[in-house]
Short mmCIF file of C-alpha atoms in Angstrom, two decimals:
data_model
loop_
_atom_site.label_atom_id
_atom_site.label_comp_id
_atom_site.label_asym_id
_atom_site.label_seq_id
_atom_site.Cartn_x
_atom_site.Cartn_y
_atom_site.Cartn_z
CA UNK A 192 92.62 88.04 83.75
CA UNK A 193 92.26 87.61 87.40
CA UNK A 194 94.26 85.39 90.03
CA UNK A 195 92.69 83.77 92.11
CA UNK A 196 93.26 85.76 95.48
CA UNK A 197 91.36 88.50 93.66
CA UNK A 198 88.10 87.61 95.09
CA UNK A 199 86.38 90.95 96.22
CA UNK A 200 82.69 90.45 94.75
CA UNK A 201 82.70 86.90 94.67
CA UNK A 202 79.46 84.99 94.99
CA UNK A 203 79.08 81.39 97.24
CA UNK A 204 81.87 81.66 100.00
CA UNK A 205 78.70 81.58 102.63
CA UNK A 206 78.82 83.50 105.76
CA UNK A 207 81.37 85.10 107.52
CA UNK A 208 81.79 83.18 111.41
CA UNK A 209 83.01 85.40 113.97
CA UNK A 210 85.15 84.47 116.33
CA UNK A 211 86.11 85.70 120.28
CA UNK A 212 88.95 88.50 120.83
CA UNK A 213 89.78 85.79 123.30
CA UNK A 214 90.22 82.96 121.06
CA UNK A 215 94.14 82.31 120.87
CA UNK A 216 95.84 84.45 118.08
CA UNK A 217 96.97 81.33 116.87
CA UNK A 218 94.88 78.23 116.94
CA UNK A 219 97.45 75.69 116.32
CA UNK A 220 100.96 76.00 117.45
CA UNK A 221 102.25 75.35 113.49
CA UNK A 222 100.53 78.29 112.56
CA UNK A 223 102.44 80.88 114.75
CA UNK A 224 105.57 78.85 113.60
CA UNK A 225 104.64 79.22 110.12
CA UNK A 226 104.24 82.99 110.22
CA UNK A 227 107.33 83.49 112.18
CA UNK A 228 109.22 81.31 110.02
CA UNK A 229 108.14 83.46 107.13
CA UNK A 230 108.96 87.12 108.80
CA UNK A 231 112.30 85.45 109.88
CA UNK A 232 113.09 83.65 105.71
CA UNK A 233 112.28 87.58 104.45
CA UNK A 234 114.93 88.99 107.00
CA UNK A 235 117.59 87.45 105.23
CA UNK A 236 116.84 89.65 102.34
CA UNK A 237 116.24 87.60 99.49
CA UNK A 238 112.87 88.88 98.44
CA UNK A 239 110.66 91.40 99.41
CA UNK A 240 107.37 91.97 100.91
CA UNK A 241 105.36 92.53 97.50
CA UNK A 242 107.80 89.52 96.04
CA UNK A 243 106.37 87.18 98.44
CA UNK A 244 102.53 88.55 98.18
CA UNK A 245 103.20 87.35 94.80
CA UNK A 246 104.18 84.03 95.69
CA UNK A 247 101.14 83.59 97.11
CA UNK A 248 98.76 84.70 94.49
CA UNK A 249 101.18 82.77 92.14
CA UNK A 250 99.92 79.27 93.77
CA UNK A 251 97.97 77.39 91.34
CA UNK A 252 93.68 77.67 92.49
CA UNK A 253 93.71 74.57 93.24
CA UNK A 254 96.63 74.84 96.17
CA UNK A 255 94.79 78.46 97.40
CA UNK A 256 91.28 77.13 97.49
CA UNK A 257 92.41 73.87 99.06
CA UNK A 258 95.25 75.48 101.65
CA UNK A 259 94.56 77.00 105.09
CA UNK A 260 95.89 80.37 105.49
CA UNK A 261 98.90 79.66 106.81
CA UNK A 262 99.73 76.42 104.40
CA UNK A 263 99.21 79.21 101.71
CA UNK A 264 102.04 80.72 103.46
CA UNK A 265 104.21 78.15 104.18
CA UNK A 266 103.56 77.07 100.52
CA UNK A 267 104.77 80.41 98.98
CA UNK A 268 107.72 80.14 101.17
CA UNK A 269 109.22 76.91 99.95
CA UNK A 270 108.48 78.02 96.38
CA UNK A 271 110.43 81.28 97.17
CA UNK A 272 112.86 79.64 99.21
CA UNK A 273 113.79 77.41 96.08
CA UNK A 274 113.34 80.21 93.48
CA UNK A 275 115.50 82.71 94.97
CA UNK A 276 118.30 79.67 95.64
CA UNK A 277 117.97 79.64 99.09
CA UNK A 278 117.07 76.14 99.61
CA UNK A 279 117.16 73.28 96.75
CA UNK A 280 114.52 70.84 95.53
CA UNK A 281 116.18 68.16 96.58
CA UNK A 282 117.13 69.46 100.12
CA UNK A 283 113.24 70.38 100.49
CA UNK A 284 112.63 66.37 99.44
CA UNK A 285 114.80 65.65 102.71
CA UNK A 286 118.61 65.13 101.21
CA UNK A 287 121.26 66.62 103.61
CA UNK A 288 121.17 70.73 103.77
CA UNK A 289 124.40 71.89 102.25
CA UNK A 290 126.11 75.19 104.17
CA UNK A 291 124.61 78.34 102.69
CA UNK A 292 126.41 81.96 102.30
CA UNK A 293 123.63 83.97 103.79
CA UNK A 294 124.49 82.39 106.96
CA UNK A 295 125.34 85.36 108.51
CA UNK A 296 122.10 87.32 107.53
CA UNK A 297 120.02 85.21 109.92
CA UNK A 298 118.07 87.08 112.18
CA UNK A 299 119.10 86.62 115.77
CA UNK A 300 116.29 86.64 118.74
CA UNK A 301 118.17 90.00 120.15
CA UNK A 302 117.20 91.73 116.88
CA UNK A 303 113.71 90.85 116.21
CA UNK A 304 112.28 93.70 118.47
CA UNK A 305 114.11 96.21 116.38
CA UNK A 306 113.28 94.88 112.83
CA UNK A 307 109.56 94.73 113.96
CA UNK A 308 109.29 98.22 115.37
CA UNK A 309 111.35 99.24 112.27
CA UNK A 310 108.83 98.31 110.29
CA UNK A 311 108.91 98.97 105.57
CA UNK A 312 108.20 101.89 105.27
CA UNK A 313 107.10 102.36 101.59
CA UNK A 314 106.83 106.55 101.04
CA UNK A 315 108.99 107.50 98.75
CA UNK A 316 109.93 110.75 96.74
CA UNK A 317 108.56 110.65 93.83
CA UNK A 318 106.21 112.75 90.92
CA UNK A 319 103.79 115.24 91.61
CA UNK A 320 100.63 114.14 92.06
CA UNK A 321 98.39 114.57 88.23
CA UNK A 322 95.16 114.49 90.58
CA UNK A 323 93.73 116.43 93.29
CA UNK A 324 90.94 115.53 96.04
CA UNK A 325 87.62 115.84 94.46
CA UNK A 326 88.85 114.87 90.84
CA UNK A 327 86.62 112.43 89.03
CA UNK A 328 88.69 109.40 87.90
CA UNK A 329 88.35 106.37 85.61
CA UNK A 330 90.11 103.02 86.54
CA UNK A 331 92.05 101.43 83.96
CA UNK A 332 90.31 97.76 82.47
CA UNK A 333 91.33 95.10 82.72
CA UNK A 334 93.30 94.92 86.29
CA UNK A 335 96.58 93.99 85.09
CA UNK A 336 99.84 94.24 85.54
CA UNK A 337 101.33 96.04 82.41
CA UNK A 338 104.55 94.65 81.82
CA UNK A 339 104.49 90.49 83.21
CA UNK A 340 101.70 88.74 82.19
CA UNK A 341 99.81 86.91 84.97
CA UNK A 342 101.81 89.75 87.54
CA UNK A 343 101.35 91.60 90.30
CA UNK A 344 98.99 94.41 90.93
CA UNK A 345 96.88 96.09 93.26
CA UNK A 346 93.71 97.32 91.46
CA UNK A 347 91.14 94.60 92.19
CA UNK A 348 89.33 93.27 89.52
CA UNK A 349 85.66 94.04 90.98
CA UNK A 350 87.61 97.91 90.84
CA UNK A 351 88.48 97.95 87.01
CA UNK A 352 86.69 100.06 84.22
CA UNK A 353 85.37 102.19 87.34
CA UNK A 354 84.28 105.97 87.93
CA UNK A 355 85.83 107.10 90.93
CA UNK A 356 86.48 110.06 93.02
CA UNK A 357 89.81 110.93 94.25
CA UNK A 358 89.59 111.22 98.06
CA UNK A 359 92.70 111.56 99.73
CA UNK A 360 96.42 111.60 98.26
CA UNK A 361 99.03 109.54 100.42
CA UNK A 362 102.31 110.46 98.90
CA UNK A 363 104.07 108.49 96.39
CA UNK A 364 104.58 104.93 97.76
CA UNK A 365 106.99 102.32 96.00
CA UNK A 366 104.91 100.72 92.99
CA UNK A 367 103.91 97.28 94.14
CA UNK A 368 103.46 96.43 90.02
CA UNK A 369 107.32 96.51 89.63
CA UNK A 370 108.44 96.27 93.26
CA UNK A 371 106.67 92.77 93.13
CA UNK A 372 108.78 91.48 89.79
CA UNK A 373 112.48 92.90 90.56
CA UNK A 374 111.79 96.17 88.80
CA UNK A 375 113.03 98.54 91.41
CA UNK A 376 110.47 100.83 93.36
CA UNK A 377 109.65 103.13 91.03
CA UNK A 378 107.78 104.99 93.48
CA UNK A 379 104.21 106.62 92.11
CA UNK A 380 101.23 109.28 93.91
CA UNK A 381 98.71 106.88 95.96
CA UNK A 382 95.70 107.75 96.15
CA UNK A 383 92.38 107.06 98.19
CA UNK A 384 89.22 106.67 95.09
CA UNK A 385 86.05 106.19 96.27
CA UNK A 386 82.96 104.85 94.16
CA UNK A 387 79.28 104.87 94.90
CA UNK A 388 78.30 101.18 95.44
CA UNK A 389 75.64 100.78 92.68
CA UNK A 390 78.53 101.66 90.19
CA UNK A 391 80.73 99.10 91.38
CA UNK A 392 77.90 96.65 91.84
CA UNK A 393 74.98 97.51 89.39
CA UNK A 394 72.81 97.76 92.60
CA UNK A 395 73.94 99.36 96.17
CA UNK A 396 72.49 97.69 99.72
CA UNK A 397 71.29 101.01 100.25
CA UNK A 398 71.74 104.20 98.55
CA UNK A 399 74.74 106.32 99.68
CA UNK A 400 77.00 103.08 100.16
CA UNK A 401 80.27 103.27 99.19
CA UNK A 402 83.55 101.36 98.88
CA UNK A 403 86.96 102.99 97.94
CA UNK A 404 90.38 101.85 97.09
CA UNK A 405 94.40 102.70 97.39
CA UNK A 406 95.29 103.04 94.11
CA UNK A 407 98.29 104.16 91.98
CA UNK A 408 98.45 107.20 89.87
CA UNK A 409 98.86 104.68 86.38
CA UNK A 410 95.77 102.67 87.28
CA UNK A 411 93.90 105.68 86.99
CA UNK A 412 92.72 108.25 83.76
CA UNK A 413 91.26 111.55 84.25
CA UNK A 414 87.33 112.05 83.52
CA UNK A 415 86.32 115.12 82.08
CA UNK B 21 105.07 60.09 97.18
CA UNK B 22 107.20 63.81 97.22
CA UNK B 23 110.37 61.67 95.31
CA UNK B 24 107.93 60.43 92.45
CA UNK B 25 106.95 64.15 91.38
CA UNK B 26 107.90 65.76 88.26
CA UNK B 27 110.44 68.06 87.99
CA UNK B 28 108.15 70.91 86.89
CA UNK B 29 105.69 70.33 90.45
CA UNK B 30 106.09 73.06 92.42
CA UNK B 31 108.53 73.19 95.00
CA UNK B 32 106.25 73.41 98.13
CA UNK B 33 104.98 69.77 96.80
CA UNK B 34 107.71 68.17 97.90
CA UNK B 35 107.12 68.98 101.94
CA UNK B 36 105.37 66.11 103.71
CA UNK B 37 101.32 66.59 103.47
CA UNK B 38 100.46 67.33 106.97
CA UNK B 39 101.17 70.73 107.51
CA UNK B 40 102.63 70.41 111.08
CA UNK B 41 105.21 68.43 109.63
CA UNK B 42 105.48 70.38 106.94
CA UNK B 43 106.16 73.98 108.93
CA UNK B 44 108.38 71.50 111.39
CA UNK B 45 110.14 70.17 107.88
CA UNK B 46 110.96 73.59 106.57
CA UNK B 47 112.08 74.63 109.84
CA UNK B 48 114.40 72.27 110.77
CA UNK B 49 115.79 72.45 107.02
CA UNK B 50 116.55 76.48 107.52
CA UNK B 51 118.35 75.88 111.29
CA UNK B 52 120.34 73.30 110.12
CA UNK B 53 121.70 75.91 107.23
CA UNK B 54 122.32 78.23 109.88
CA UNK B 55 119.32 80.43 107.73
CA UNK B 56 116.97 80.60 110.84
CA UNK B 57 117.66 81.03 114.86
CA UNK B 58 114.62 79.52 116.89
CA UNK B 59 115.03 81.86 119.52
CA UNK B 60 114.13 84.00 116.69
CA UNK B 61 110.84 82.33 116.15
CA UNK B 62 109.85 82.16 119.59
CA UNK B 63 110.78 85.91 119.97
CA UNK B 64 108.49 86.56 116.97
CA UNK B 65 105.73 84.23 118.08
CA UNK B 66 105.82 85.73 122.23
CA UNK B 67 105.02 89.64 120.46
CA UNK B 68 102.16 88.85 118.59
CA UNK B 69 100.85 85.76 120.69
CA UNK B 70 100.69 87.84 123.96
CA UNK B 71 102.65 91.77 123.43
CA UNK B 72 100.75 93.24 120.70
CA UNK B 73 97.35 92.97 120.31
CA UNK B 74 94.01 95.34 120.20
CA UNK B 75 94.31 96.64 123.07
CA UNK B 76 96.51 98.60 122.03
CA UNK B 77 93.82 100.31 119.75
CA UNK B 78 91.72 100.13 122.36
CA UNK B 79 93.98 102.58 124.03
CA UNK B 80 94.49 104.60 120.92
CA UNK B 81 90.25 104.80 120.57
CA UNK B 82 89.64 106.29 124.36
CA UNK B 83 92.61 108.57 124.48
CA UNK B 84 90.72 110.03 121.64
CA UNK B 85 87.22 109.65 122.99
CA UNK B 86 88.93 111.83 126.07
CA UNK B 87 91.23 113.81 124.63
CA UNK B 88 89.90 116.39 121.44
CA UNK B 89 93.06 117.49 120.50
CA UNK B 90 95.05 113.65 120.33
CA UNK B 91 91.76 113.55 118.68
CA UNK B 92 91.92 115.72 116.18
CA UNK B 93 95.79 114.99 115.42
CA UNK B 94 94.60 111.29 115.11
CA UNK B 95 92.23 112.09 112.09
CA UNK B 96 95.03 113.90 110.49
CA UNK B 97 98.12 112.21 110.71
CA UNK B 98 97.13 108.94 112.40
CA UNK B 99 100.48 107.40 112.31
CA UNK B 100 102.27 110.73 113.81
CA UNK B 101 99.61 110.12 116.55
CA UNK B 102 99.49 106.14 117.54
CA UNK B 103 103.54 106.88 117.49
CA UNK B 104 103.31 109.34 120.31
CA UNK B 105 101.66 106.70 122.83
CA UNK B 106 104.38 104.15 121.04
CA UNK B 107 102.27 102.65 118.59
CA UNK B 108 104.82 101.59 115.70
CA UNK B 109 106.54 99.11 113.33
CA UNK B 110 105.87 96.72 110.83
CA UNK B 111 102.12 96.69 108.83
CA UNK B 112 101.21 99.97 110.92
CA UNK B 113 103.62 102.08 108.82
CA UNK B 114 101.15 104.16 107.17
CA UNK B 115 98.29 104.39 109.74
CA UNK B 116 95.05 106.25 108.79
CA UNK B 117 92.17 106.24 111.47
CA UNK B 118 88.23 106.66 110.14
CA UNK B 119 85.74 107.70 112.41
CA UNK B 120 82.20 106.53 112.66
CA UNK B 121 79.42 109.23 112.85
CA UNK B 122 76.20 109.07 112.91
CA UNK B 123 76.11 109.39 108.81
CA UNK B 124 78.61 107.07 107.91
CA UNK B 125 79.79 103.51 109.13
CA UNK B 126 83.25 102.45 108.09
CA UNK B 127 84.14 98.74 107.70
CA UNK B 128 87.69 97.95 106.71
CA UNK B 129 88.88 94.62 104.63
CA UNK B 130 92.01 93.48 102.22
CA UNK B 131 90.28 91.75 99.59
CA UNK B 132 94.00 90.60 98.06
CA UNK B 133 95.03 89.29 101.13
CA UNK B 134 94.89 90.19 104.57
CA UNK B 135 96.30 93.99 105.22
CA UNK B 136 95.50 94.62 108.83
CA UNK B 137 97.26 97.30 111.46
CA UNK B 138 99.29 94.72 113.10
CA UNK B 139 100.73 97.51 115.93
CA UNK B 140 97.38 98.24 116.70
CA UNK B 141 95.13 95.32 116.62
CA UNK B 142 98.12 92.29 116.17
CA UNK B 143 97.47 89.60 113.84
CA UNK B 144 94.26 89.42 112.05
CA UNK B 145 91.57 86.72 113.39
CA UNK B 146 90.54 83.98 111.42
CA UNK B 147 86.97 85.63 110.25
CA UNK B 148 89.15 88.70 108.57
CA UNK B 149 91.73 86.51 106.21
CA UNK B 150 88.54 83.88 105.37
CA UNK B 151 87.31 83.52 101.81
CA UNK B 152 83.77 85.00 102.69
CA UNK B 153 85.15 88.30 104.34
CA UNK B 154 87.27 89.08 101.69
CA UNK B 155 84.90 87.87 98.99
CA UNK B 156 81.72 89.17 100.51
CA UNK B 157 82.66 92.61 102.94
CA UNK B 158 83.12 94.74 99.44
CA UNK B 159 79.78 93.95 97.50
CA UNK B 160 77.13 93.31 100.68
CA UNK B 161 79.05 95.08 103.67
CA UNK B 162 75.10 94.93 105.24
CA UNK B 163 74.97 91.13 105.04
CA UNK B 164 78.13 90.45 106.31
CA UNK B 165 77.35 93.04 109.31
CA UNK B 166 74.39 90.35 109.88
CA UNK B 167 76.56 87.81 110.06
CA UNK B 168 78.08 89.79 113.19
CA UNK B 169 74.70 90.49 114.75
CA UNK B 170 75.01 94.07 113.98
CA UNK B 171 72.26 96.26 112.34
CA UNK B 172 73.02 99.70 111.60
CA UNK B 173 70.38 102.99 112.05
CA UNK B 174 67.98 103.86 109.63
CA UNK B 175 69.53 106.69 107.15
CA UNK B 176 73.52 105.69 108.53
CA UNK B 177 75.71 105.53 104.92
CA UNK B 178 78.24 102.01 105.04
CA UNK B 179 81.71 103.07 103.91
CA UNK B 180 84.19 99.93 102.66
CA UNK B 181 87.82 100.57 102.83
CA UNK B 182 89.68 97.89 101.07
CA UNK B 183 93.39 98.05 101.33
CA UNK B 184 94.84 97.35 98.48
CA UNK B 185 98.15 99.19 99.38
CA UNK B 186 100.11 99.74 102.68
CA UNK B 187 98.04 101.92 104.18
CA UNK B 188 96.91 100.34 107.38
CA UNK B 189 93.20 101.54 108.59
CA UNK B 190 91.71 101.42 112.17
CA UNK B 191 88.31 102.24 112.55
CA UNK B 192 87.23 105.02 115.59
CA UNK B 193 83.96 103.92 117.27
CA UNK B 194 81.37 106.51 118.09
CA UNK B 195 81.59 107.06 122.08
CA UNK B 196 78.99 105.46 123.45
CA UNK B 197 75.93 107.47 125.42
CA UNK B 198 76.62 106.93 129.69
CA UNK B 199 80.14 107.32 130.15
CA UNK B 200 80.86 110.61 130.84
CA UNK B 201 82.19 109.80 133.90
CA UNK B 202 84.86 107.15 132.41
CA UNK B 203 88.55 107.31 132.68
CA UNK B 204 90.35 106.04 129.82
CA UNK B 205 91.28 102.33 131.22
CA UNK B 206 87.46 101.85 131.69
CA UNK B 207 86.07 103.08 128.36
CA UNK B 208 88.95 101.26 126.71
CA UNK B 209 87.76 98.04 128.33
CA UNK B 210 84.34 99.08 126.13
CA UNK B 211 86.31 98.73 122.46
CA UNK B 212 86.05 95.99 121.12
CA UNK B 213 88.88 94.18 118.67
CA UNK B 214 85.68 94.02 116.11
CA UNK B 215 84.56 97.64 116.54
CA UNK B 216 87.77 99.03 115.24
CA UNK B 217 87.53 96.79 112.18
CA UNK B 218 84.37 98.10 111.66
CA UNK B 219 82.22 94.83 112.44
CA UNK B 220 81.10 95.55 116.07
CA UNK B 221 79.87 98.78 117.66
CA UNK B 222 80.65 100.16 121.13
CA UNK B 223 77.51 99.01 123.28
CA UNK B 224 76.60 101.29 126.37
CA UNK B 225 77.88 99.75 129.74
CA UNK B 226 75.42 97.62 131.15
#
């Protein structure tokens, strides 16, 4: 059922090499372009944050495994760009940009330290919470999103079919399932779920390990 | 050649292959539709190149090493508290802040992507988006702490915190033993970027 960006669990990536906290936040001058490009493309309001996460996940394994992080990016941009009619194919190809009506949504240098300390935030009102800290919980199997095949959704796979414990409840936040497929926000309780390591896994590292999740109120059922 | 490709390839396959020229393509394309302001870019690029970055947590960490009651308002409403020393903005909107003790070690990842508390610690390093972090931090947080050079205490729980939604975590280092005497710029010189991700601890001064 999985995408491939869902990779918590997976076997063979090798190990992880660290790097210096004074190695250059970018380390090539066409990756800080690519990211600013992309904050400055969402600005003009075309898409949204969980819209474009999709666009990401929605590039075909072969692209993802192949790309660099960034080229994932800039990838999922030009597919957006061209989906949501902000760009064409064949100005993308190179043919002569034609004027475009969002013109005057472009984000100007003066208003970039606003729109960054501004921030999304994503807590909504919304339901009262079903569970309470301390409830047991069962995650819903498959990981899926209910309503568009192949969609959006934030329960990992390696998190499906699990028993949990609720931890901590955040609020309702906007419900990346439909926020991510023009559905609205249709904001839902978020909650913190932990589960023990060897239920997640078979077999822990060491007894006592744990790993929890942020997950919404319909990914989880109620355990007697 | 991008011309020769069906109609059905996907739109990103039509950018030259070198992905310099491809970012340079797609930028020129969006200034010349008026779409995108460079100034803009290089405004974007000059904050999280060189404005924010972890030391900001850093700062966050030995205010609340120092300071019991920022402290304790930290652990409860994390994003109330990084906002008081102007902490703020985009992927730090929902801040929580987990503390190491001596029971529990808490390690923080995005397996989906690459969630990380931008206000606090700017954009993530390479090691945090890879494949093998994401893939591996969830199932063998131990291993990957190898990888790192770190061993944890005999008996000391690992905790994983993936986030999956838009709350943003920061790890809070255990204070190290000899620096009572500290002020707040010198233990914050101490934290580490990796410590508050949950990969490093917070070594005694030498």
């Amino acid at each position: 059922m999985s995408r491939v960006h869902d990779m918590g669990g997976r076997f063979g990536d090798g190990p992880v090499v660290p790097g210096a906290e004074t190695d250059a936040v970018f380390a090539e001058e066409w990756h800080a372009r690519a990211l600013a490009l992309t904050l400055a493309a969402a600005a003009l309001g075309r898409w949204n944050l969980d819209i474009s996460r999709h666009a990401r996940e929605c590039l075909s394994p072969s692209d993802y495994t192949a790309f660099s992080y960034y080229e994932i990016w800039l990838a999922a941009l030009a597919d957006l760009l061209v989906a949501r009619g902000v760009v064409s194919r064949d100005e993308l190809a190179g043919a002569a940009p034609e004027p475009s009506d969002l013109a005057d949504r472009r984000l100007h240098a003066q208003a970039v330290a606003g729109v960054m300390a501004r921030g999304g935030p994503v807590l909504r009102d919304g339901p009262a919470p079903r569970f309470a800290p301390g409830d047991r919980v069962k995650t819903r199997r498959p990981a899926r999103n209910l309503e568009v095949a192949g969609g959006h959704t934030r329960l990992p796979g390696y998190a499906a079919g699990l028993l949990g414990v609720v931890e901590r409840f955040h609020g309702c936040h906007i419900f990346p399932d439909a926020h991510a497929h023009d559905q609205g926000e249709r904001p839902e309780p978020l909650y913190t779920v932990v589960f023990d390591a060897a239920e997640v896994w078979g077999t822990a590292e060491q007894p006592g390990d744990s790993v929890s999740c942020e997950l919404w109120e319909s990914y989880l059922e109620p355990v007697a | 050649m991008p011309h020769d490709l069906p109609d059905g390839a996907p739109p990103h396959s039509l950018l030259p292959p070198d992905p310099a020229l491809r970012v340079k393509a797609l930028e020129t394309l969006l200034t010349r539709k008026g779409l995108v302001d460079p100034a803009a870019l290089d405004e974007i690029i000059e904050t999280y190149a060189h404005k924010v970055g972890p030391r900001n947590g850093a700062a966050v960490v030995a205010r609340a090493w120092v300071d019991a009651a920022f402290r304790a308002r930290l652990l409860a409403d994390a994003t109330a508290a990084v906002g008081e020393m102007g902490f703020a903005g985009r992927q730090g909107e929902h801040m929580v802040v987990v503390e190491n003790t001596p029971e529990q070690h808490n390690m923080i990842v995005c397996t989906l992507c690459s969630c990380y508390p931008w206000p606090l610690l700017g954009i993530p390093p390479g090691w945090y988006k890879s494949d093998a972090y994401r893939a591996r931090a969830v199932r063998e947080p131990r291993a990957v702490l190898a990888d790192f050079g770190v061993t944890l205490p005999e008996g000391q729980r690992v905790r994983v915190w993936d986030s999956t939604a838009e709350v943003r975590y920061l790890v809070l280092p255990m204070r190290p033993e000899g620096t009572d005497g500290m002020d707040e710029t010198a233990l914050a010189a101490l934290v580490s970027r990796d410590a508050m991700v949950g990969t490093a601890l917070v070594a005694a001064p030498a």
